mmCIF file of C-alpha atoms and ligand atoms in Angstrom:
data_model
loop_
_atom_site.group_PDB
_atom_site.id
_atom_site.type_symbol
_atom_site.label_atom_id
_atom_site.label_comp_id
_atom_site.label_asym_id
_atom_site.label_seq_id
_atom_site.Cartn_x
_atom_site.Cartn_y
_atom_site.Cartn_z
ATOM 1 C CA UNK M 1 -15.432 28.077 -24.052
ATOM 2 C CA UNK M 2 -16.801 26.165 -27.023
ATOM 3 C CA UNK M 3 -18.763 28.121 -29.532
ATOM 4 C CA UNK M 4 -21.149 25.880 -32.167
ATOM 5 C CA UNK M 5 -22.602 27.859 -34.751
ATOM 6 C CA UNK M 6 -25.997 25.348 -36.219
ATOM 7 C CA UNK M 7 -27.497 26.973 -39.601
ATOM 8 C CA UNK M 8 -27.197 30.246 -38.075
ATOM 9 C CA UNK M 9 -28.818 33.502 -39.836
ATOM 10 C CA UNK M 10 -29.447 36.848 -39.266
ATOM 11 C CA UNK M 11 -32.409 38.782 -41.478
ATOM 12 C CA UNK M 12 -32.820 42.189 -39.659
ATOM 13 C CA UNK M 13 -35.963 44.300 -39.274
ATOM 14 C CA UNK M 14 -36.955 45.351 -42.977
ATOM 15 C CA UNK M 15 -34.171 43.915 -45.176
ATOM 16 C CA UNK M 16 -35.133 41.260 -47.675
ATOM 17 C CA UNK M 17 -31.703 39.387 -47.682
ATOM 18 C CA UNK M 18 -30.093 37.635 -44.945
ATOM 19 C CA UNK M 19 -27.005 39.299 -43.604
ATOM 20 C CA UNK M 20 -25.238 36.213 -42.400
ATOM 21 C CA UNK M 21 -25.860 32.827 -42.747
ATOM 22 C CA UNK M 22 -26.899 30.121 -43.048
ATOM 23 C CA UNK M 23 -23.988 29.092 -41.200
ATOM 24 C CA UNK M 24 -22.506 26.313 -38.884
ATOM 25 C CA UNK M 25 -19.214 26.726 -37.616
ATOM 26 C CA UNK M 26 -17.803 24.485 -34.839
ATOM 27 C CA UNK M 27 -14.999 26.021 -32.425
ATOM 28 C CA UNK M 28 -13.419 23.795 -29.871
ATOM 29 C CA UNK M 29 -12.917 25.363 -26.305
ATOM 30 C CA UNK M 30 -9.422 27.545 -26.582
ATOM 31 C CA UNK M 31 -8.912 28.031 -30.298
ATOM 32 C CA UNK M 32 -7.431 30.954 -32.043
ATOM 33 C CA UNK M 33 -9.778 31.468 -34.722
ATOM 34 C CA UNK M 34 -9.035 34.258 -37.272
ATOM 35 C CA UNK M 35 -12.263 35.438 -39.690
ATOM 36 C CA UNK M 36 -12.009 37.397 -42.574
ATOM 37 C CA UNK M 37 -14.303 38.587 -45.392
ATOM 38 C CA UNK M 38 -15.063 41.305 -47.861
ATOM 39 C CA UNK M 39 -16.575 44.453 -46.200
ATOM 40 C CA UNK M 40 -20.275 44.009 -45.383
ATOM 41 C CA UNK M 41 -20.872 40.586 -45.497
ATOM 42 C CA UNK M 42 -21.474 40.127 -41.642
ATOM 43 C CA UNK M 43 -18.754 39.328 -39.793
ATOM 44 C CA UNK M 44 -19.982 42.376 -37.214
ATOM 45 C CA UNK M 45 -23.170 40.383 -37.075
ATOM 46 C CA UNK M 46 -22.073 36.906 -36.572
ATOM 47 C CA UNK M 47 -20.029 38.210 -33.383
ATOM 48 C CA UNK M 48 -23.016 39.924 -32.310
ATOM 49 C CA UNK M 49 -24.674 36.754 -32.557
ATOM 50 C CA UNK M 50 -22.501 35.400 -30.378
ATOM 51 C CA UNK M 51 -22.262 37.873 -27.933
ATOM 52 C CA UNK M 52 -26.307 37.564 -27.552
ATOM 53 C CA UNK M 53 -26.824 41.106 -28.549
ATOM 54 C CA UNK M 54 -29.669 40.201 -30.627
ATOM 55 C CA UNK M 55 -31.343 36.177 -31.088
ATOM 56 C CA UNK M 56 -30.679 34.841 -34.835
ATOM 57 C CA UNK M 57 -32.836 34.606 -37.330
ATOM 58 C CA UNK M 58 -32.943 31.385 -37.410
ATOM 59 C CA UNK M 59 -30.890 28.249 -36.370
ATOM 60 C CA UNK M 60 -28.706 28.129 -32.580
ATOM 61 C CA UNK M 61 -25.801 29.616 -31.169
ATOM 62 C CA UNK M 62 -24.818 27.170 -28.254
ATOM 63 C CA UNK M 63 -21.826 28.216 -26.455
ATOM 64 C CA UNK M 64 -20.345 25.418 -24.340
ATOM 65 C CA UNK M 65 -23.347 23.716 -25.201
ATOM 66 C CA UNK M 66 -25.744 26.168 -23.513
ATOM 67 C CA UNK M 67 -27.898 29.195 -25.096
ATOM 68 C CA UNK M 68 -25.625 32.384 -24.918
ATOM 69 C CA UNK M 69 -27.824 34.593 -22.533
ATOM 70 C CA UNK M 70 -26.021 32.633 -19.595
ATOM 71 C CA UNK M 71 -22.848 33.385 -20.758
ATOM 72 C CA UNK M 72 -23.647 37.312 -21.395
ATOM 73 C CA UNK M 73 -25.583 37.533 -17.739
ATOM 74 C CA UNK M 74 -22.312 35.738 -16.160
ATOM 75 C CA UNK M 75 -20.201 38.423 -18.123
ATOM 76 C CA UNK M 76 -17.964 35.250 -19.574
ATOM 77 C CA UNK M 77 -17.738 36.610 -22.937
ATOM 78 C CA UNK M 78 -14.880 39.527 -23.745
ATOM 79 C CA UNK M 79 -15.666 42.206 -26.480
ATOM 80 C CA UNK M 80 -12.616 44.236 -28.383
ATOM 81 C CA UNK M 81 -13.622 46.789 -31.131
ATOM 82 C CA UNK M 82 -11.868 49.197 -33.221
ATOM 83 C CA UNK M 83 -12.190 51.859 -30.441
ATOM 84 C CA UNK M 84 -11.326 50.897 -26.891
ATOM 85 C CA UNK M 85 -13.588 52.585 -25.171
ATOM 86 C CA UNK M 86 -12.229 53.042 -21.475
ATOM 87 C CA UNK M 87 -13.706 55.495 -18.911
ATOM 88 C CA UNK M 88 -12.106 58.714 -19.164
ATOM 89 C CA UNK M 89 -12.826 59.693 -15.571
ATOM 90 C CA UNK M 90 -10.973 57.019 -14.438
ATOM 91 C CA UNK M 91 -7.236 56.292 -14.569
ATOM 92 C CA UNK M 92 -5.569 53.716 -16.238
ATOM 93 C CA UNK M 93 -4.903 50.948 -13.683
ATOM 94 C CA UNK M 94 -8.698 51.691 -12.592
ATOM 95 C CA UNK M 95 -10.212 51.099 -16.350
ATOM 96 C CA UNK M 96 -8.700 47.398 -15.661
ATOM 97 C CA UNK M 97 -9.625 46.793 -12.432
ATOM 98 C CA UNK M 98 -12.993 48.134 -12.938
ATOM 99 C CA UNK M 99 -14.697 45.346 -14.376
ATOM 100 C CA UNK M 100 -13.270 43.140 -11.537
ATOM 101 C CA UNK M 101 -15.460 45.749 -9.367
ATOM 102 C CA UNK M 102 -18.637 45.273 -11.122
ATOM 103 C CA UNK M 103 -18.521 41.555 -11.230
ATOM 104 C CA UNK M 104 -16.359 39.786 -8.423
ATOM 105 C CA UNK M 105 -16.774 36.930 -9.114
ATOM 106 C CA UNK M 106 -15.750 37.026 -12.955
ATOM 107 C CA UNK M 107 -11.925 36.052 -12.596
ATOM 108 C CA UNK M 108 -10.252 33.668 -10.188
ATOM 109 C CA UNK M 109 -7.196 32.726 -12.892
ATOM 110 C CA UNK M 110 -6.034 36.216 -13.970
ATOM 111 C CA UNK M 111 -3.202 37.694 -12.453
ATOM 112 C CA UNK M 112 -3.802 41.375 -10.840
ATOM 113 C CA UNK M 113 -4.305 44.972 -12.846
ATOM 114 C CA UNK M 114 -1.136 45.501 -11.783
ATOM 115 C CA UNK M 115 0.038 42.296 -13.322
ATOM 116 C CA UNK M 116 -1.313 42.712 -16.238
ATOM 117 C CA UNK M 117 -0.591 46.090 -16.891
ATOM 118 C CA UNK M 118 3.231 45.463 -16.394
ATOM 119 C CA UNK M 119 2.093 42.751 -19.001
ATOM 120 C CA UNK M 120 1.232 45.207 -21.620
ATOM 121 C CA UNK M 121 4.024 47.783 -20.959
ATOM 122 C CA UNK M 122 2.052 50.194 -19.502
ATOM 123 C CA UNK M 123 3.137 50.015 -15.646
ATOM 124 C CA UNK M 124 4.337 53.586 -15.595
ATOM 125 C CA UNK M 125 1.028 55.094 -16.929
ATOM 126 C CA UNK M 126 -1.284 53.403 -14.167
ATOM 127 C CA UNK M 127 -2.199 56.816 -12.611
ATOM 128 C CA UNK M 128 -2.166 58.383 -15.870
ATOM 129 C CA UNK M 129 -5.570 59.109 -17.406
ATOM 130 C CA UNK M 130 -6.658 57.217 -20.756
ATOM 131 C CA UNK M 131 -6.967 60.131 -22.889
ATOM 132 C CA UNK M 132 -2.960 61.264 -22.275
ATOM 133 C CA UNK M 133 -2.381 58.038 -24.041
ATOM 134 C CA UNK M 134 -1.969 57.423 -27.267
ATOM 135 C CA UNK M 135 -4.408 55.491 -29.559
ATOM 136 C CA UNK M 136 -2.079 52.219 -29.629
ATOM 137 C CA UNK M 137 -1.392 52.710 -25.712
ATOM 138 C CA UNK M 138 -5.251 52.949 -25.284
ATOM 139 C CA UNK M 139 -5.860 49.412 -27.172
ATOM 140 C CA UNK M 140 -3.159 47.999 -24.524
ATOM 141 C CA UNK M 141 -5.061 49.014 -21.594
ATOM 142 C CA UNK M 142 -8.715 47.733 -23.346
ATOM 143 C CA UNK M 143 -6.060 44.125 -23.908
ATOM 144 C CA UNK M 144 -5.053 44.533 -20.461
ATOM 145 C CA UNK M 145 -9.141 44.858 -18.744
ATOM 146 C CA UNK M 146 -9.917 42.534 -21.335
ATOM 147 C CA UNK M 147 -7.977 40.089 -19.549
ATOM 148 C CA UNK M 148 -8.436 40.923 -16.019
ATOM 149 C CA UNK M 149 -11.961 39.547 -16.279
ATOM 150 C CA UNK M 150 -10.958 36.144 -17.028
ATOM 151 C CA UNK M 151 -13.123 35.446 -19.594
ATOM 152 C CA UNK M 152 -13.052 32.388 -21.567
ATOM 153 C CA UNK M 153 -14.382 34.026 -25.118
ATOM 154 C CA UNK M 154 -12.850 36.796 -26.109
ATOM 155 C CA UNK M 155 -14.634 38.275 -29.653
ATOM 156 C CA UNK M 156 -12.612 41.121 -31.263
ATOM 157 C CA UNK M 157 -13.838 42.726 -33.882
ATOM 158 C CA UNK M 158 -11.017 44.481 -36.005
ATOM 159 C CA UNK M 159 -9.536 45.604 -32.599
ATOM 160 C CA UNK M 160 -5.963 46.758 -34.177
ATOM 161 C CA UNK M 161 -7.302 48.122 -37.828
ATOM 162 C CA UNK M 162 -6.935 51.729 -36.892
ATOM 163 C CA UNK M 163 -3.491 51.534 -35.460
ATOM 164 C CA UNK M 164 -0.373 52.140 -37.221
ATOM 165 C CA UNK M 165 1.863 49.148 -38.316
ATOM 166 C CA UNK M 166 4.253 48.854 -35.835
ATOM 167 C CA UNK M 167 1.793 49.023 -32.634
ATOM 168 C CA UNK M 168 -0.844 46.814 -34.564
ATOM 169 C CA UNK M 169 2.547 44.477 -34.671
ATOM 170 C CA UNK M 170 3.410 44.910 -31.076
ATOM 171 C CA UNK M 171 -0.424 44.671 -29.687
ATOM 172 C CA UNK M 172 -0.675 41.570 -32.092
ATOM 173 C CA UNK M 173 2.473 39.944 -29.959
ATOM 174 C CA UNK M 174 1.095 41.305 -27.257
ATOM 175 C CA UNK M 175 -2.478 39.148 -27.946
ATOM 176 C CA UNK M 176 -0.695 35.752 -28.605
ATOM 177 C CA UNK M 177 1.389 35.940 -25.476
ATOM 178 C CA UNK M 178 -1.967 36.066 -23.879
ATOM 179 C CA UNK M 179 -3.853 33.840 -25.375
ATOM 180 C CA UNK M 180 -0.782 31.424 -25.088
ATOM 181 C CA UNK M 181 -0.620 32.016 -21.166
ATOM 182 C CA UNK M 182 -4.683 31.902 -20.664
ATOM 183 C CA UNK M 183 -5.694 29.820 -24.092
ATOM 184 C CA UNK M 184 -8.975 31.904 -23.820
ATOM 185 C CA UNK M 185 -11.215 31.365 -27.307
ATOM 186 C CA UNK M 186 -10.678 33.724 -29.859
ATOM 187 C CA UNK M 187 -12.911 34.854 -32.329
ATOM 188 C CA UNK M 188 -10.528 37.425 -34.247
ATOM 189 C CA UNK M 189 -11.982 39.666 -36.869
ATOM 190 C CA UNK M 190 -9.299 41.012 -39.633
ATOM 191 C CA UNK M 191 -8.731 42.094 -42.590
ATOM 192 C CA UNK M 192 -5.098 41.731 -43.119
ATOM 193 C CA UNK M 193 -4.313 38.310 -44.760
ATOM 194 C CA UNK M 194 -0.759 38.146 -42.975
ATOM 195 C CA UNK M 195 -1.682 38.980 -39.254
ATOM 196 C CA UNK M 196 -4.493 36.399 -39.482
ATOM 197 C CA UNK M 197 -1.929 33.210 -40.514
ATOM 198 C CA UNK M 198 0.937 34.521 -38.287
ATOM 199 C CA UNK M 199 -1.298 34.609 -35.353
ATOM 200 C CA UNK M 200 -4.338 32.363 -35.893
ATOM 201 C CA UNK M 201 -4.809 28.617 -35.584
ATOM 202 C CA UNK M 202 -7.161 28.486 -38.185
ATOM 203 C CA UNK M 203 -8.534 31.315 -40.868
ATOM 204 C CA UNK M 204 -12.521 30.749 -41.553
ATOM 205 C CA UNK M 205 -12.998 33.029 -44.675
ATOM 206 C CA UNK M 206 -16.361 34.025 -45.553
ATOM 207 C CA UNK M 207 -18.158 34.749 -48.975
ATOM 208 C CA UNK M 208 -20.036 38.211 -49.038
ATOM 209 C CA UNK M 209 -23.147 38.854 -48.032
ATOM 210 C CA UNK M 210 -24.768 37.266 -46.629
ATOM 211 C CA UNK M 211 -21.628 35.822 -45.139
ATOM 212 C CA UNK M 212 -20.919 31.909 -45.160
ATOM 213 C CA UNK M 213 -18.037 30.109 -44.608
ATOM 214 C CA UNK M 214 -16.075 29.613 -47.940
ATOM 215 C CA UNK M 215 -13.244 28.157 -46.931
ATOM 216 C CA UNK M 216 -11.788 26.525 -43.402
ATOM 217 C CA UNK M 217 -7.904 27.198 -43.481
ATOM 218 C CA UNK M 218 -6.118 25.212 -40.636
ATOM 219 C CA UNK M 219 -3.066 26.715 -40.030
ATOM 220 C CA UNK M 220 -0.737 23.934 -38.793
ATOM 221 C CA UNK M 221 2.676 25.712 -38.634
ATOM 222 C CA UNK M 222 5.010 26.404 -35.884
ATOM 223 C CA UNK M 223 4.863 29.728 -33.836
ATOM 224 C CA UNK M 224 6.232 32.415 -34.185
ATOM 225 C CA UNK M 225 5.907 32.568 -37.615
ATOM 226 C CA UNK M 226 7.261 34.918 -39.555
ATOM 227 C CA UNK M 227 5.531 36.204 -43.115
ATOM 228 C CA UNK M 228 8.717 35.963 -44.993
ATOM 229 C CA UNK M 229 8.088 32.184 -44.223
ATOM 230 C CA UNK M 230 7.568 29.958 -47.778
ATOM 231 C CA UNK M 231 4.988 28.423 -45.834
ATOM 232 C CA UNK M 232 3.231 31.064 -44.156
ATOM 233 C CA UNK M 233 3.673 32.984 -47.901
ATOM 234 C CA UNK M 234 1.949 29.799 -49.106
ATOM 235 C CA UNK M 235 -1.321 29.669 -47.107
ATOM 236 C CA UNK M 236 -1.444 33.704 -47.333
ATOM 237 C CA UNK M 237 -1.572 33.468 -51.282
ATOM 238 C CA UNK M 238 -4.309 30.697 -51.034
ATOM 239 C CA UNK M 239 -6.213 33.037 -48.483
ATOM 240 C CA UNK M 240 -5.971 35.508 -51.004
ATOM 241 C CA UNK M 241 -7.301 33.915 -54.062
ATOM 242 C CA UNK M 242 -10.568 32.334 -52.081
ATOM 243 C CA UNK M 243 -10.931 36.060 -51.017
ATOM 244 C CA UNK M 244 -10.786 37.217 -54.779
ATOM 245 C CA UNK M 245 -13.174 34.665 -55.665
ATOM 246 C CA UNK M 246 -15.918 35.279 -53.599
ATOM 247 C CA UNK M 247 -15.917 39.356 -54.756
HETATM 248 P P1 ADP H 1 -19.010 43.327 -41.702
HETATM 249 O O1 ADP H 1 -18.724 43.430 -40.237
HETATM 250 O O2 ADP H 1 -18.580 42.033 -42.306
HETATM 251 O O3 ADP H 1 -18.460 44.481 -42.479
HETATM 252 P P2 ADP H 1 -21.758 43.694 -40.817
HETATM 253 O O4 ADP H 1 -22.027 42.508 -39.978
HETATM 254 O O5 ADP H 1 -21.483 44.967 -40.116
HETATM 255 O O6 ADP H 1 -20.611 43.368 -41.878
HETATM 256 O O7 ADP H 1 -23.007 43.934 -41.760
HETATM 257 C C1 ADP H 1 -23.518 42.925 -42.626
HETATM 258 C C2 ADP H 1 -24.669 43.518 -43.424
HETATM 259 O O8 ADP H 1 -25.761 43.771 -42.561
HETATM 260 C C3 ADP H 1 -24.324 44.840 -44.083
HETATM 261 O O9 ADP H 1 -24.922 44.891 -45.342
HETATM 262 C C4 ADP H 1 -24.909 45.866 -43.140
HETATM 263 O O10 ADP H 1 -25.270 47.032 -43.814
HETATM 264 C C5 ADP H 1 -26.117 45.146 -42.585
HETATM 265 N N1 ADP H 1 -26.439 45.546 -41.201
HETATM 266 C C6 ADP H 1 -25.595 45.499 -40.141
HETATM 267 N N2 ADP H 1 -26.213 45.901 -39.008
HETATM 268 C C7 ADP H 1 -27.490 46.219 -39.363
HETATM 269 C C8 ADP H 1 -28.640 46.696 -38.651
HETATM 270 N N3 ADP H 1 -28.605 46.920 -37.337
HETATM 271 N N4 ADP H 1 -29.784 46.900 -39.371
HETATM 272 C C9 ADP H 1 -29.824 46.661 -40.694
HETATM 273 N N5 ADP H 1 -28.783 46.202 -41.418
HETATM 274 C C10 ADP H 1 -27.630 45.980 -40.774
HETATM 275 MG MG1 MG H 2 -17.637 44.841 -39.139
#
């Protein structure tokens, strides 16, 4: 799904500054896009915007070319947060299947919850219930029902940052496999510098509030990349010092 961002802004109720925007931001159907920025300076927001949660300001979101509310009624666009949020009263293979349940029609490309789940690692847990899991085991299954709905925009706002470093690694690998097998759109919150240029296509950093885009980083290097990498070293330390300089 394409997502065009045209002199977008967000003002809410109250507040005298802007917390995004102006911005335009153009994203071709299927790209990895990783978005970072100093704390606060409405990165939440512009997803929200995106996800039609709330109208902007002022200016259009457009996603393939259409206003978002028919993507959000249609259930085409994929949220991942910090906290997974799966049902607790359901098991494990059910919290993926269930969104298949509420809207039928959603995926006709994805393989099964079964599928997936064996996907993620997780087979042996499918009767299990969420909370036996652990928190990294929990982000899997949210991956996993994620991607049973076949949905063509996935928005993921700092879905890893409370993991530890090894599962953030492994749910990371986990995240390009899939968007290599399904080349959904990714709109990829972080704020670690490294994880964004191993995994993204392109790193749009923004200034702080209110957030605009600063700097446009394609990442044109082969995958897997590795951080040890001169070259992936080399975009990370220019990442860095736009970051510094918009503090
Ligand atoms: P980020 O995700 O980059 O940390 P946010 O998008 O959450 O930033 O917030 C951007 C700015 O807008 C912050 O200053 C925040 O306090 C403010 N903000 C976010 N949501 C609301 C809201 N519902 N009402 C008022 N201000 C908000
Ligand atoms: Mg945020």
């Amino acid at each position: 799904m394409r997502v065009d961002l045209i002199e977008v802004s967000k003002t809410f109720t109250g507040e005298h500054e802007a917390a995004v925007g102006p911005m335009t931001l153009h994203i071709p159907s299927g790209q990895f896009v990783a978005l970072v920025g100093p704390s606060g300076c409405g990165k939440s927001t512009l997803l929200r915007l995106i996800a039609d949660q709330f109208p902007p300001t002022s200016g259009k979101v457009l996603l393939d070319g259409r206003p978002p509310r028919e993507a959000r009624r249609q259930k085409a666009i994929a949220w991942m947060a910090q906290q997974p949020a799966l049902f607790p009263w359901a098991t494990v293979l059910d919290n993926v299947r269930l969104p298949l349940r509420v809207n039928p029609g959603a995926n006709r490309s994805s393989p099964d919850p079964e599928t997936l789940l064996e996907m993620v690692g997780l087979s042996e847990y499918a009767n299990a219930s969420p909370q036996t899991l652990s928190g990294g085991q929990q982000q899997r299954v949210a991956l996993a029902r994620t991607l049973a709905t076949g949905t063509r925009l996935w928005l993921m706002d700092e879905p890893f940052a409370a993991l530890d470093e090894l599962t953030r690694e492994r749910l990371s690998e986990d995240l390009l496999r899939m968007w290599e097998t399904f080349r959904p759109t990714v709109l990829w919150v972080t704020h670690n510098v490294p994880e964004a240029v191993r995994l993204a296509e392109r790193v749009v950093v923004l200034s702080k509030r209110p957030g605009r885009v600063r700097a446009d980083i394609p990442v044109v290097l082969p995958s897997p990349r590795d951080e040890t990498m001169p070259e992936v070293a080399n975009v990370v330390r220019h990442i860095r010092q736009v970051l510094r300089s918009t503090e």
